[in-house]
Coordinates of C-alpha atoms in Angstrom, one line a residue:
M1 CA 0.0 0.0 0.0
A2 CA 1.5 3.3 -1.1
D3 CA 2.1 6.0 1.6
S4 CA -0.2 8.5 -0.1
A5 CA -3.1 6.1 -0.7
L6 CA -6.5 6.9 0.9
Y7 CA -8.4 3.8 -0.3
C8 CA -7.6 0.1 -0.3
E9 CA -6.6 -0.9 -3.8
H10 CA -8.2 -4.4 -3.2
C11 CA -11.6 -3.7 -1.5
G12 CA -12.0 0.1 -2.1
E13 CA -12.6 0.9 1.6
D14 CA -11.2 3.9 3.5
I15 CA -7.8 3.3 5.0
H16 CA -7.6 3.8 8.9
I17 CA -4.2 4.3 10.5
V18 CA -4.0 2.9 14.1
P19 CA -1.0 3.8 16.4
D20 CA 1.2 1.2 17.9
F21 CA -0.4 -0.5 20.8
E22 CA 1.4 -0.7 24.2
P23 CA -0.4 -3.3 26.3
E24 CA 1.5 -2.4 29.6
L25 CA 0.6 1.3 29.4
E26 CA -3.0 0.4 28.6
Q27 CA -3.1 -2.0 31.6
N28 CA -1.7 0.6 34.0
I29 CA -4.2 3.2 32.9
Q30 CA -7.1 0.7 33.3
Q31 CA -5.9 -0.2 36.8
I32 CA -5.8 3.5 37.8
I33 CA -9.2 4.2 36.4
S34 CA -10.6 1.1 38.1
G35 CA -9.3 2.1 41.5
I36 CA -10.8 5.6 41.1
M37 CA -14.1 4.2 40.2
E38 CA -14.2 1.8 43.2
E39 CA -13.5 4.7 45.6
L40 CA -16.3 6.8 44.0
E41 CA -18.9 4.0 44.0
E42 CA -18.4 2.6 47.6
P43 CA -19.9 5.7 49.4
L44 CA -22.8 5.7 46.9
K45 CA -23.5 2.1 47.7
E46 CA -23.3 2.6 51.4
E47 CA -25.7 5.5 51.2
A48 CA -28.2 3.5 49.1
A49 CA -28.1 0.4 51.3
G50 CA -28.2 2.4 54.6
G51 CA -25.3 0.4 56.0
E52 CA -22.2 -1.4 55.1
P53 CA -22.2 -2.1 51.4
E54 CA -22.1 -5.7 50.4
E55 CA -19.1 -6.9 48.5
E56 CA -19.9 -7.0 44.8
L57 CA -17.9 -8.2 42.0
I58 CA -17.3 -5.4 39.7
P59 CA -17.0 -6.6 36.2
E60 CA -13.7 -6.0 34.6
P61 CA -14.0 -2.8 32.6
E62 CA -13.8 -3.2 29.0
P63 CA -10.7 -2.0 27.4
M64 CA -10.7 1.6 26.7
P65 CA -10.9 2.5 23.1
I66 CA -7.7 3.8 21.6
K67 CA -9.3 7.1 20.7
R68 CA -10.3 7.8 24.3
W69 CA -6.8 7.0 25.6
K70 CA -5.4 9.5 23.1
W71 CA -7.0 12.5 24.8
L72 CA -7.0 11.3 28.5
L73 CA -3.2 11.2 28.9
P74 CA -2.7 14.8 27.6
T75 CA -5.5 16.0 29.9
I76 CA -3.8 14.5 32.9
L77 CA -0.5 16.0 32.0
A78 CA -2.2 19.3 31.4
V79 CA -3.7 19.2 34.9
L80 CA -0.4 18.4 36.5
I81 CA 1.4 21.1 34.6
L82 CA -1.4 23.6 35.5
G83 CA -1.1 22.6 39.2
A84 CA 2.6 23.0 39.1
A85 CA 2.3 26.4 37.4
L86 CA -0.2 27.5 40.0
G87 CA 2.0 26.3 42.8
M88 CA 5.0 28.0 41.3
G89 CA 3.0 31.2 40.9
V90 CA 1.9 31.2 44.5
W91 CA 5.5 30.6 45.6
V92 CA 6.8 33.4 43.4
Y93 CA 4.2 35.7 44.8
L94 CA 4.9 34.9 48.4
H95 CA 8.6 35.0 47.8
N96 CA 8.3 38.5 46.6
S97 CA 5.7 39.7 49.1
W98 CA 7.4 42.0 51.7
E99 CA 4.3 41.7 54.0
Y100 CA 4.3 37.9 53.9
Q101 CA 8.0 37.7 54.6
V102 CA 7.8 40.1 57.6
N103 CA 4.7 38.3 59.0
R104 CA 6.4 34.9 58.7
A105 CA 9.6 36.3 60.3
E106 CA 7.6 37.7 63.3
Q107 CA 5.7 34.4 63.7
Y108 CA 8.9 32.3 63.7
A109 CA 10.6 34.7 66.1
A110 CA 7.7 34.6 68.5
S111 CA 7.8 30.7 68.4
G112 CA 11.5 30.6 69.0
D113 CA 12.5 29.4 65.5
Y114 CA 15.2 32.0 65.0
D115 CA 16.8 30.5 62.0
K116 CA 13.6 30.6 59.9
A117 CA 12.9 34.1 61.3
I118 CA 16.3 35.3 60.2
S119 CA 15.8 33.7 56.7
H120 CA 12.5 35.6 56.2
Y121 CA 13.9 38.9 57.6
K122 CA 16.8 38.7 55.2
R123 CA 14.4 38.1 52.3
A124 CA 12.3 41.1 53.4
L125 CA 15.5 43.2 53.5
E126 CA 16.3 42.1 50.0
L127 CA 12.9 43.4 48.9
D128 CA 13.4 46.7 50.9
V129 CA 17.1 47.3 51.4
N130 CA 16.7 50.7 53.0
N131 CA 14.3 49.6 55.7
I132 CA 16.3 50.4 58.9
E133 CA 13.5 49.1 61.2
L134 CA 13.8 45.7 59.6
Q135 CA 17.6 45.8 60.3
F136 CA 16.7 46.5 64.0
S137 CA 14.3 43.5 63.9
L138 CA 16.8 41.2 62.4
A139 CA 19.4 42.4 64.9
E140 CA 17.1 41.6 67.8
V141 CA 16.6 38.0 66.5
Y142 CA 20.4 37.6 66.3
F143 CA 20.5 38.9 69.9
L144 CA 17.9 36.4 71.0
K145 CA 19.8 33.6 69.3
N146 CA 22.9 34.8 71.2
N147 CA 24.8 35.7 68.0
K148 CA 26.4 38.9 69.3
I149 CA 28.7 39.2 66.3
E150 CA 25.9 39.6 63.8
Y151 CA 24.0 41.7 66.3
E152 CA 26.9 44.2 66.7
Y153 CA 27.5 44.2 62.9
L154 CA 23.9 45.2 62.1
L155 CA 23.9 48.0 64.7
R156 CA 27.2 49.3 63.2
E157 CA 25.6 49.2 59.8
I158 CA 22.7 51.3 61.1
A159 CA 25.1 53.7 62.8
R160 CA 26.8 54.3 59.5
N161 CA 23.6 54.7 57.5
E162 CA 23.3 58.3 56.4
N163 CA 19.5 57.8 55.9
A164 CA 18.9 56.9 59.6
T165 CA 16.9 59.3 61.7
M166 CA 18.4 60.8 64.9
E167 CA 16.1 58.5 66.9
Q168 CA 17.4 55.5 65.1
L169 CA 21.0 56.6 65.5
D170 CA 20.4 57.1 69.2
R171 CA 19.1 53.6 69.5
A172 CA 21.9 52.1 67.5
Y173 CA 24.7 54.0 69.4
G174 CA 23.0 53.4 72.7
R175 CA 22.9 49.6 72.2
L176 CA 26.5 49.5 70.9
I177 CA 27.7 51.5 73.9
A178 CA 25.9 49.1 76.2
I179 CA 27.8 46.1 74.5
Y180 CA 31.2 47.8 75.0
R181 CA 30.4 49.0 78.5
A182 CA 29.6 45.5 79.5
R183 CA 33.1 44.5 78.2
E184 CA 34.6 47.7 79.8
D185 CA 36.0 48.4 76.4
Y186 CA 35.9 52.2 76.5
N187 CA 38.5 52.7 73.9
T188 CA 36.2 51.1 71.3
I189 CA 33.4 53.4 72.4
N190 CA 35.8 56.3 72.0
Q191 CA 36.7 55.2 68.4
L192 CA 33.0 54.6 67.6
I193 CA 31.9 58.1 68.7
L194 CA 34.8 59.9 67.1
G195 CA 34.1 58.0 63.9
S196 CA 30.6 59.5 63.7
E197 CA 30.1 62.5 61.4
N198 CA 26.9 63.4 63.3
E199 CA 27.5 66.4 65.6
Q200 CA 24.5 65.6 67.7
V201 CA 25.7 62.0 68.3
I202 CA 29.1 63.4 69.3
S203 CA 27.5 65.9 71.6
T204 CA 25.2 63.3 73.2
Y205 CA 28.0 60.9 74.0
Q206 CA 30.7 63.4 74.7
N207 CA 31.5 61.9 78.1
Y208 CA 32.8 58.8 76.3
I209 CA 35.1 60.8 74.0
A210 CA 38.8 61.4 74.6
N211 CA 39.9 64.1 72.1
P212 CA 43.6 64.7 71.8
P213 CA 44.9 67.8 73.7
E214 CA 45.2 71.0 71.8
F215 CA 48.4 73.1 72.1
S216 CA 48.2 76.9 72.3
V217 CA 51.6 77.4 70.7
I218 CA 52.4 76.1 67.2
E219 CA 55.6 74.1 67.2
G220 CA 58.7 75.8 65.8
Y221 CA 61.4 78.4 66.5
Y222 CA 60.8 81.3 68.8
T223 CA 62.9 84.2 70.0
S224 CA 60.9 84.9 73.2
I225 CA 59.6 82.9 76.1
Q226 CA 56.4 80.9 75.3
P227 CA 53.8 80.0 77.8
L228 CA 52.3 76.7 76.5
K229 CA 48.7 76.0 77.4
L230 CA 47.1 72.6 76.9
T231 CA 43.3 72.1 76.6
A232 CA 41.0 69.2 75.8
M233 CA 37.2 68.9 75.3
G234 CA 35.3 66.9 77.9
S235 CA 35.8 66.0 81.5
G236 CA 39.1 64.4 82.4
K237 CA 42.8 65.1 82.9
I238 CA 45.8 66.0 80.7
Y239 CA 49.2 64.4 81.3
F240 CA 52.4 65.4 79.7
T241 CA 56.1 64.6 79.4
M242 CA 59.1 66.6 78.3
D243 CA 61.7 63.8 78.2
G244 CA 60.5 62.1 75.0
S245 CA 58.6 59.3 76.7
D246 CA 54.9 58.7 76.1
P247 CA 52.7 60.2 78.8
D248 CA 50.2 58.2 80.9
E249 CA 48.4 58.6 84.2
N250 CA 51.7 58.2 86.0
S251 CA 53.2 61.3 84.2
T252 CA 53.0 64.9 85.2
Q253 CA 49.4 66.2 85.3
Y254 CA 48.9 69.5 83.5
T255 CA 47.5 72.2 85.8
M256 CA 49.1 75.4 84.6
P257 CA 50.9 76.8 81.5
I258 CA 54.2 75.1 80.7
I259 CA 56.8 77.8 80.4
L260 CA 59.2 77.3 77.5
E261 CA 62.1 79.6 78.4
K262 CA 65.3 78.8 76.5
G263 CA 66.5 75.7 74.6
E264 CA 64.9 72.7 72.8
Y265 CA 61.7 71.1 74.0
V266 CA 59.8 68.0 73.1
V267 CA 56.4 68.1 74.7
K268 CA 54.1 65.1 74.5
A269 CA 50.5 65.2 75.9
V270 CA 47.6 62.8 76.3
F271 CA 44.0 63.4 77.5
V272 CA 42.4 60.7 79.8
N273 CA 38.7 61.2 80.3
D274 CA 36.7 60.3 83.4
N275 CA 36.0 56.8 82.0
G276 CA 39.7 56.2 81.7
I277 CA 39.7 56.4 77.9
Y278 CA 43.0 57.6 76.4
S279 CA 43.2 60.0 73.5
E280 CA 45.9 59.9 70.9
I281 CA 49.2 61.3 72.0
V282 CA 50.2 64.7 70.6
R283 CA 53.8 65.5 70.1
K284 CA 55.2 69.0 69.5
E285 CA 58.8 70.3 69.2
Y286 CA 60.0 73.8 70.1
F287 CA 63.3 75.7 70.0
I288 CA 63.4 78.9 72.2
D289 CA 66.2 81.4 71.9
N290 CA 65.8 84.4 74.2
D291 CA 67.6 86.6 76.7
D292 CA 67.5 86.1 80.4
I293 CA 65.1 88.2 82.5
P294 CA 67.1 90.3 85.0
A295 CA 66.0 90.8 88.6
P296 CA 64.3 94.1 89.5
E297 CA 66.2 96.8 91.3
I298 CA 65.0 97.4 94.9
S299 CA 65.3 100.7 96.7
I300 CA 66.0 99.3 100.2
V301 CA 68.9 97.0 100.9
S302 CA 68.6 94.2 103.4
G303 CA 69.1 95.1 107.0
E304 CA 67.7 96.3 110.4
Y305 CA 65.6 99.4 110.5
Y306 CA 64.2 101.5 113.4
V307 CA 61.7 103.8 111.7
P308 CA 58.9 102.9 109.2
V309 CA 60.3 102.5 105.6
Y310 CA 58.7 102.2 102.2
I311 CA 60.2 99.6 99.8
Q312 CA 60.1 100.5 96.1
V313 CA 61.0 98.8 92.8
L314 CA 63.2 101.2 90.8
D315 CA 63.4 101.8 87.0
L316 CA 60.3 99.8 86.2
D317 CA 59.0 100.2 82.6
E318 CA 55.3 100.5 82.0
D319 CA 55.0 97.2 80.3
E320 CA 57.0 95.3 82.9
E321 CA 55.3 93.4 85.7
V322 CA 56.9 92.6 89.1
Y323 CA 55.5 90.2 91.6
Y324 CA 56.7 89.7 95.2
T325 CA 56.2 87.4 98.2
I326 CA 57.1 87.9 101.9
D327 CA 57.3 84.2 102.9
G328 CA 60.5 83.4 100.9
T329 CA 58.8 81.6 98.0
V330 CA 59.5 82.4 94.3
P331 CA 56.9 84.8 92.9
T332 CA 54.3 83.6 90.4
Y333 CA 51.3 85.2 88.7
S334 CA 49.3 84.2 91.9
S335 CA 51.6 86.3 94.1
N336 CA 51.2 90.0 95.0
R337 CA 51.8 92.3 92.1
Y338 CA 53.8 95.4 92.8
T339 CA 51.8 98.6 92.1
E340 CA 53.1 101.1 94.7
P341 CA 55.7 101.5 97.5
I342 CA 55.3 98.8 100.1
P343 CA 55.5 99.6 103.9
M344 CA 58.1 97.5 105.6
P345 CA 56.4 95.1 108.1
L346 CA 57.2 95.1 111.8
G347 CA 59.6 92.5 112.9
S348 CA 61.4 90.2 110.5
S349 CA 60.4 89.7 106.8
R350 CA 61.9 88.1 103.7
F351 CA 60.9 89.7 100.4
M352 CA 61.4 88.0 97.0
F353 CA 60.9 90.2 93.9
A354 CA 60.9 89.0 90.3
K355 CA 59.7 90.1 86.8
I356 CA 57.4 87.8 85.0
V357 CA 57.3 87.9 81.2
D358 CA 54.8 85.7 79.3
G359 CA 54.5 83.5 82.3
V360 CA 58.3 83.1 82.8
T361 CA 59.7 84.2 86.2
G362 CA 63.0 86.0 85.8
D363 CA 65.9 86.3 88.2
V364 CA 64.8 86.9 91.8
A365 CA 65.9 89.8 94.0
E366 CA 65.8 88.8 97.6
R367 CA 65.7 91.2 100.6
N368 CA 65.7 90.5 104.3
Y369 CA 64.5 93.2 106.7
V370 CA 64.0 93.7 110.5
L371 CA 61.9 96.6 111.6
V372 CA 62.1 97.5 115.3
L373 CA 60.3 100.7 116.7
N374 CA 61.3 102.4 119.9
T375 CA 57.9 102.2 121.5
E376 CA 56.0 99.9 123.9
N377 CA 52.7 100.4 122.0
T378 CA 51.6 97.5 119.8
P379 CA 49.3 97.1 116.7
E380 CA 46.8 95.2 118.9
Q381 CA 46.5 98.1 121.3
A382 CA 46.0 100.5 118.4
V383 CA 43.1 98.4 117.1
Q384 CA 41.5 98.3 120.5
S385 CA 41.9 102.1 120.8
I386 CA 40.0 102.6 117.5
R387 CA 37.3 100.1 118.5
E388 CA 36.7 102.0 121.8
Y389 CA 36.4 105.3 119.9
V390 CA 33.8 104.0 117.4
L391 CA 31.9 102.4 120.3
S392 CA 31.8 105.7 122.1
T393 CA 30.4 107.4 119.0
G394 CA 27.6 104.8 118.6
R395 CA 28.9 103.5 115.3
I396 CA 29.0 100.1 116.8
L397 CA 26.7 98.8 119.6
D398 CA 29.0 96.4 121.4
E399 CA 32.6 95.3 121.7
T400 CA 32.1 92.6 119.0
G401 CA 31.2 95.4 116.5
H402 CA 27.5 94.8 115.8
F403 CA 25.7 97.9 114.5
D404 CA 22.2 96.6 114.0
D405 CA 20.0 93.4 114.4
S406 CA 21.1 91.8 111.1
G407 CA 24.1 90.0 112.6
A408 CA 26.6 92.1 110.5
M409 CA 29.4 93.9 112.3
Y410 CA 32.3 96.2 111.8
I411 CA 35.7 94.8 112.6
Y412 CA 39.0 96.8 112.7
E413 CA 42.1 95.4 111.0
Y414 CA 45.8 96.4 111.4
L415 CA 47.4 96.8 108.0
Y416 CA 51.0 98.2 108.5
V417 CA 53.1 100.9 110.1
A418 CA 54.1 103.9 108.1
N419 CA 55.3 107.4 108.2
I420 CA 52.4 109.6 107.1
N421 CA 53.5 112.8 105.3
E422 CA 56.5 113.0 107.7
V423 CA 53.9 114.0 110.4
C424 CA 54.0 110.9 112.5
D425 CA 54.8 107.2 112.5
C426 CA 51.4 105.5 112.7
F427 CA 49.7 102.2 112.9
V428 CA 47.3 102.1 109.9
I429 CA 43.9 100.4 110.6
A430 CA 41.1 99.6 108.2
E431 CA 37.4 99.2 108.9
V432 CA 35.9 96.0 107.5
Q433 CA 32.2 95.1 107.3
R434 CA 31.6 91.4 107.9
E435 CA 28.2 90.0 106.9
S436 CA 26.3 87.4 108.9
D437 CA 27.3 84.8 106.2
G438 CA 31.0 85.6 106.8
T439 CA 31.8 87.6 103.7
Q440 CA 33.9 90.7 104.3
V441 CA 34.5 94.0 102.5
R442 CA 36.3 97.1 103.4
T443 CA 34.1 100.1 104.1
G444 CA 36.6 102.7 102.9
N445 CA 37.2 104.1 106.4
F446 CA 40.8 104.1 107.6
Y447 CA 42.3 105.2 110.9
A448 CA 45.8 105.9 112.2
V449 CA 47.2 105.7 115.7
N450 CA 50.5 107.4 116.6
V451 CA 53.1 104.7 117.3
Y452 CA 54.6 106.7 120.3
D453 CA 51.8 108.6 122.0
G454 CA 48.7 106.8 120.9
T455 CA 47.0 109.8 119.3
R456 CA 44.1 108.7 117.0
Y457 CA 43.4 110.1 113.5
R458 CA 41.0 109.6 110.7
L459 CA 43.1 108.7 107.6
Q460 CA 41.9 110.1 104.2
R461 CA 43.3 110.7 100.7
D462 CA 43.3 114.1 99.0
E463 CA 42.8 114.8 95.2
R464 CA 46.4 113.8 94.5
D465 CA 45.8 110.4 96.3
R466 CA 48.0 111.5 99.3
F467 CA 47.2 110.6 102.9
I468 CA 45.7 113.3 105.1
L469 CA 45.6 113.0 108.9
S470 CA 42.5 114.4 110.7
A471 CA 42.6 114.3 114.5
L472 CA 39.4 112.7 115.9
D473 CA 37.2 114.9 118.1
G474 CA 38.8 115.8 121.4
E475 CA 42.3 114.7 120.4

């Protein structure tokens, strides 16, 4: 029979082409269909009989026609493919649903299945990479799982995120600091805060910062004395060295300007805050080339004197400053500054005078004096004499010096002995008002008592700032 023939050349009937028959496949299909039919018919029989169905012999189904088998298999395959496609579609939808991933993550976290919660949170972050709150949620799951490394890593990521709000930054930094505080790792806290570019964060956690000290003088060559000041932001202490070694808490603590006088200097300084955090060490070099500061010239030489004498500093320029002490110590800025002639004290005294330029104390002029007066009167008697006088006038109401009911009082204080306008040698006494809280201030009233005869005077200054003696009433 030719391939293109449509009719049988012997009988003239139509030619029917039948596919190859596979008996095993046909048998398997028949068995599957028979099983399905049995499962469907059993409930129907039970319902019709009102009880247990009787066993019946189901006749063997007749072989399915070949034409019917031809469309059944593709239908089954189509259903399977459609089911798989629908399942895949649902999976794809859920896999790309941010809400679904977050909900599942929260459910697993609540049930303690942290690994699955982490997996879903990570997928949610893939769908929304800029969601900082999701990062916090994922970090919390790592914390619950006791994975401190990932927990710390995520918090640092949030701290570095330029899109984070101040509230989110505060949460991230606060939790990180809590981690490092528990470890007593304050240096890491210092590095963390200093690494932030957010001024508000730096200000909030300033107590954990140890910024390097700042030097008031730029390193280099100078031809004059340099007072070097060290400062640092925050609460703590500055330590420094000048021998080339690195400073620590056992080094010299900075409390006042470092005077660079003459020569080469290497100054190293470090700031240690109240939490014990060390800053970076700052190192500066200086070379100072300057002339020495001469001692001031004093008018009165050392010796014993028998009349009141004023001590003066001679040939002092307007821009020069001289300081002095009377206890034998070297003068500093905190000592008495010379502004006018100084009355020599009664008894023995040891004066030290020195010029101070830019914080540097020059050579010291030392003077030793003894002042002895030919009188039996004493400063204490002079003070009592003035107190009796003001009590008699009603200025004070009792010996203690009270003048009203407020508790305040006038007290009388011996200052020095001096020759007043070549009129008399006098004990000079000042009136001081002492408040009930102990504060004191001079009233501006001064008195003088003659060293030899006890005459009392009111001591005032004229328009040229010279002392004037006015005898008190009746004297």
